[in-house]
XYZ file of N, CA and C in Angstrom:
357
model
N -17.577 -13.614 -29.639
C -18.575 -13.225 -28.559
C -19.918 -12.844 -29.621
N -21.000 -13.409 -29.135
C -22.564 -12.895 -29.796
C -22.416 -11.562 -29.628
N -23.041 -10.988 -30.557
C -23.686 -9.569 -30.499
C -24.988 -9.549 -29.737
N -25.294 -8.416 -28.989
C -26.457 -8.360 -28.318
C -27.291 -7.631 -29.120
N -28.517 -8.217 -29.140
C -29.702 -7.505 -29.744
C -30.166 -6.283 -29.342
N -30.459 -5.060 -30.152
C -30.644 -3.811 -29.534
C -31.689 -3.946 -28.305
N -32.831 -4.422 -28.737
C -33.862 -4.421 -27.740
C -33.943 -5.494 -26.728
N -32.816 -6.246 -26.603
C -32.800 -7.523 -25.511
C -32.601 -6.655 -24.260
N -33.230 -7.100 -23.112
C -33.092 -6.792 -21.967
C -31.856 -6.938 -21.280
N -31.266 -5.865 -20.516
C -30.004 -5.882 -19.907
C -29.926 -6.633 -18.621
N -28.746 -7.132 -18.229
C -28.828 -7.884 -16.986
C -29.300 -7.018 -15.620
N -29.075 -5.807 -15.771
C -29.293 -5.010 -14.641
C -29.935 -3.553 -14.972
N -30.498 -2.692 -14.336
C -31.253 -1.518 -14.896
C -30.260 -0.723 -15.139
N -30.919 0.492 -15.936
C -29.896 1.648 -16.352
C -29.517 2.490 -15.231
N -30.329 2.683 -14.345
C -29.885 3.467 -12.977
C -29.012 2.772 -12.208
N -28.876 1.413 -12.217
C -27.778 0.836 -11.542
C -26.577 1.030 -12.269
N -26.343 0.796 -13.656
C -25.155 1.040 -14.280
C -24.824 2.571 -14.308
N -25.853 3.621 -14.234
C -25.262 4.975 -13.952
C -24.981 5.225 -12.689
N -25.508 4.453 -11.557
C -24.850 4.691 -10.368
C -23.395 4.487 -10.073
N -23.061 3.360 -10.740
C -21.776 2.754 -10.700
C -20.770 3.565 -11.673
N -21.127 3.889 -12.719
C -20.344 4.801 -13.549
C -20.141 6.310 -12.852
N -21.053 6.868 -12.406
C -21.022 8.097 -11.489
C -19.975 8.074 -10.166
N -20.217 6.944 -9.601
C -19.522 6.624 -8.541
C -17.911 6.472 -8.904
N -17.481 5.930 -10.202
C -16.359 6.066 -10.317
C -15.576 7.238 -11.062
N -16.718 8.131 -11.492
C -16.271 9.568 -12.032
C -15.943 10.378 -10.884
N -16.789 10.284 -9.923
C -16.575 11.315 -8.839
C -15.533 10.964 -8.066
N -15.286 9.461 -7.765
C -14.212 9.228 -7.074
C -12.933 9.535 -7.722
N -12.830 9.504 -8.860
C -11.618 9.867 -9.641
C -11.382 11.420 -9.481
N -12.485 12.087 -9.700
C -12.403 13.432 -9.580
C -11.955 13.890 -8.136
N -12.449 13.252 -7.024
C -12.034 13.499 -5.758
C -10.719 13.465 -5.513
N -10.011 12.459 -6.029
C -8.628 12.191 -5.928
C -7.819 13.374 -6.738
N -8.274 13.916 -7.474
C -7.581 15.076 -8.170
C -7.753 16.364 -7.455
N -8.996 16.509 -6.389
C -8.858 17.722 -5.623
C -7.940 17.640 -4.511
N -7.204 18.782 -4.257
C -6.187 18.942 -3.366
C -6.511 20.046 -2.639
N -7.560 19.677 -1.527
C -7.813 20.476 -0.621
C -7.679 19.939 0.905
N -6.965 20.766 1.766
C -6.493 20.387 2.856
C -8.107 20.201 3.923
N -8.915 20.797 3.589
C -10.006 20.809 4.554
C -10.736 19.548 4.259
N -10.590 18.746 3.436
C -11.387 17.497 3.013
C -10.993 16.271 4.060
N -9.430 15.985 4.180
C -9.188 15.195 5.019
C -9.269 13.623 4.405
N -9.937 12.862 5.013
C -10.119 11.412 4.760
C -11.609 11.447 3.882
N -11.660 11.269 2.795
C -13.054 11.209 2.016
C -13.180 10.222 1.081
N -14.196 9.323 1.172
C -14.228 8.377 -0.192
C -15.540 8.347 -0.321
N -16.002 7.835 -1.806
C -17.462 7.903 -2.170
C -17.709 6.398 -1.812
N -18.872 6.178 -0.933
C -19.499 4.933 -0.576
C -20.467 4.426 -1.664
N -21.151 5.607 -2.548
C -21.887 5.058 -3.142
C -22.854 6.337 -3.902
N -23.448 5.908 -4.900
C -24.290 7.019 -5.483
C -25.699 6.560 -6.018
N -26.596 7.162 -5.639
C -28.106 6.845 -6.067
C -28.560 8.078 -7.122
N -29.060 7.476 -8.274
C -29.637 8.421 -9.227
C -31.148 8.057 -9.053
N -31.854 9.303 -9.041
C -33.279 8.877 -9.359
C -33.855 8.652 -10.578
N -35.154 8.138 -10.626
C -35.566 7.450 -11.702
C -35.631 8.558 -13.182
N -35.652 9.828 -12.921
C -35.900 10.929 -13.818
C -34.185 11.093 -14.332
N -33.366 10.449 -13.596
C -31.704 10.769 -13.895
C -31.379 12.287 -13.896
N -32.143 13.038 -13.134
C -32.039 14.561 -12.953
C -31.161 14.696 -11.740
N -31.165 14.132 -10.750
C -30.676 14.230 -9.437
C -29.752 13.072 -9.179
N -28.538 13.092 -8.604
C -27.624 12.138 -7.829
C -27.275 12.309 -6.823
N -27.486 11.328 -5.871
C -27.254 11.773 -4.262
C -25.859 10.872 -4.131
N -24.864 11.570 -3.675
C -23.653 10.771 -3.678
C -23.402 10.842 -1.859
N -23.108 9.293 -1.556
C -22.920 9.062 -0.183
C -21.441 9.095 0.041
N -20.919 9.743 1.157
C -19.562 9.813 1.502
C -19.080 9.018 2.606
N -18.095 8.399 2.649
C -17.490 8.075 4.071
C -16.435 8.969 4.384
N -16.446 9.525 5.634
C -15.693 10.735 6.051
C -15.201 10.082 7.354
N -13.734 10.133 7.608
C -13.130 9.415 8.830
C -13.096 10.645 9.914
N -13.074 12.047 9.539
C -13.173 12.900 10.440
C -14.404 12.913 11.495
N -14.542 13.859 12.348
C -15.339 13.786 13.268
C -16.731 14.296 12.844
N -16.735 15.349 11.914
C -17.830 15.878 11.451
C -17.814 15.863 10.007
N -18.865 15.027 9.527
C -18.913 14.811 8.019
C -19.679 16.054 7.525
N -20.236 16.690 7.922
C -20.960 18.164 7.439
C -19.832 18.904 6.875
N -18.409 19.136 7.534
C -17.593 19.922 6.990
C -17.196 19.499 5.606
N -17.029 18.251 5.350
C -16.505 17.504 4.054
C -17.634 17.872 3.009
N -18.878 17.787 3.430
C -19.822 17.835 2.789
C -20.089 19.164 2.201
N -19.941 20.276 3.028
C -19.786 21.773 2.641
C -18.619 21.974 1.685
N -17.603 21.513 1.934
C -16.477 21.750 0.983
C -16.646 21.077 -0.443
N -17.378 19.976 -0.497
C -17.588 19.284 -1.809
C -18.622 19.869 -2.434
N -19.606 20.504 -1.724
C -20.557 21.246 -2.456
C -19.948 22.381 -3.185
N -18.762 22.908 -2.785
C -18.259 24.094 -3.420
C -17.584 23.644 -4.701
N -17.206 22.408 -4.678
C -16.691 21.761 -5.992
C -17.779 20.991 -6.881
N -19.204 21.113 -6.553
C -20.093 20.388 -6.995
C -19.971 20.691 -8.863
N -19.664 22.094 -9.027
C -19.647 22.333 -10.559
C -18.637 21.391 -11.361
N -17.418 21.373 -10.502
C -16.335 20.829 -11.235
C -16.780 19.063 -11.339
N -17.346 18.622 -10.365
C -17.843 17.206 -10.480
C -18.753 16.943 -11.579
N -19.698 17.910 -11.932
C -20.725 18.001 -12.949
C -20.121 17.998 -14.277
N -18.884 18.944 -14.321
C -18.214 19.099 -15.356
C -17.493 17.672 -15.783
N -16.862 17.086 -15.017
C -16.296 15.764 -15.281
C -17.079 14.606 -15.693
N -18.550 14.762 -15.091
C -19.502 13.736 -15.412
C -19.965 14.076 -16.966
N -20.142 15.425 -17.315
C -20.558 15.758 -18.473
C -19.492 15.338 -19.539
N -18.158 15.393 -19.346
C -17.245 14.906 -20.245
C -17.176 13.457 -20.420
N -17.098 12.664 -19.268
C -16.722 11.337 -19.380
C -18.206 10.532 -19.585
N -19.436 10.861 -19.230
C -20.496 9.829 -19.346
C -21.309 10.637 -20.664
N -21.895 9.564 -21.109
C -22.829 10.046 -22.524
C -24.161 10.230 -21.848
N -24.432 11.295 -21.577
C -25.797 11.610 -20.864
C -26.336 12.738 -21.597
N -27.819 12.675 -21.863
C -28.379 14.095 -22.316
C -28.388 15.357 -21.169
N -28.491 14.728 -20.034
C -28.433 15.847 -19.207
C -27.704 15.572 -17.965
N -26.791 16.271 -17.531
C -26.084 15.979 -16.288
C -26.811 16.061 -14.941
N -26.861 15.116 -14.294
C -27.587 15.269 -12.963
C -27.157 16.153 -11.857
N -27.927 16.805 -11.240
C -27.360 17.711 -10.173
C -26.974 16.664 -9.015
N -25.937 17.051 -8.294
C -25.337 16.242 -7.305
C -25.402 16.828 -6.016
N -25.864 16.083 -5.062
C -26.214 16.423 -3.812
C -25.289 15.442 -2.908
N -24.567 16.068 -2.031
C -23.347 15.302 -1.223
C -24.012 15.067 0.101
N -23.851 13.800 0.504
C -24.474 13.407 1.972
C -23.522 12.349 2.570
N -23.598 12.373 4.031
C -22.735 11.580 4.748
C -23.518 9.956 4.606
N -22.640 8.951 4.584
C -23.305 7.768 4.244
C -23.870 7.361 5.634
N -25.164 7.286 5.750
C -25.825 6.723 7.177
C -25.295 5.386 7.450
N -24.954 4.532 6.749
C -24.744 3.101 7.005
C -23.434 3.066 7.905
N -22.311 3.908 7.856
C -21.259 3.805 8.757
C -21.803 4.423 10.045
N -22.650 5.193 10.429
C -23.142 5.743 11.640
C -23.940 4.525 12.209
N -24.901 4.005 11.434
C -25.585 3.031 11.947
C -24.748 1.687 12.433
N -23.731 1.346 11.540
C -22.819 -0.035 11.745
C -22.399 0.375 13.268
N -21.690 1.723 13.372
C -21.025 2.104 14.667
C -22.000 1.955 15.693
N -23.403 2.354 15.647
C -24.395 2.109 16.684
C -24.577 0.560 17.103
N -24.548 -0.242 16.055
C -24.784 -1.726 16.143
C -23.606 -2.414 16.820
N -22.453 -2.013 16.513
C -21.201 -2.578 17.124
C -21.292 -2.082 18.718
N -21.832 -0.859 18.921
C -21.792 -0.533 20.428
C -22.727 -1.349 21.261
N -24.169 -1.521 20.589
C -25.037 -2.323 21.084
C -24.381 -3.790 21.419
N -23.981 -4.480 20.413
C -23.325 -5.633 20.371
C -22.025 -5.982 21.704
N -21.424 -4.689 21.737
C -20.504 -4.623 22.717
C -21.102 -4.675 24.185
N -21.936 -3.902 24.266
C -22.956 -3.713 25.478
C -23.489 -5.339 25.935
N -23.897 -5.741 24.964
C -24.723 -7.399 25.226
C -23.510 -8.261 25.754
N -22.452 -8.038 25.150
C -21.200 -9.053 25.507
C -20.800 -8.655 26.958
N -21.060 -7.558 27.600
C -20.599 -7.485 28.821
C -21.488 -7.784 30.075
């Protein structure tokens, strides 16, 4: 396999690579947390800002109120930042903000509209 030149452009931007890396780290750490208040929570995606100082973690929550899971995970944000600091080569570990994935709610609303149209 040919070596890549140092200044050669990458196939996709650094933020996209970092988004995927942080998603994997946060998901693995979420599996290690044993808290009955969480229920069924999974990481839908991560978006890091251009300065790489803030990371928004989108959660898929099967419970009725995703706000409860977000509040519980906010308590564990230090644990997630520690895991990121140990596993990723970053100068500064981004501040993590948990939020429910809006695509799930939007998808549910689209399905309701389609069901009404078929009737």
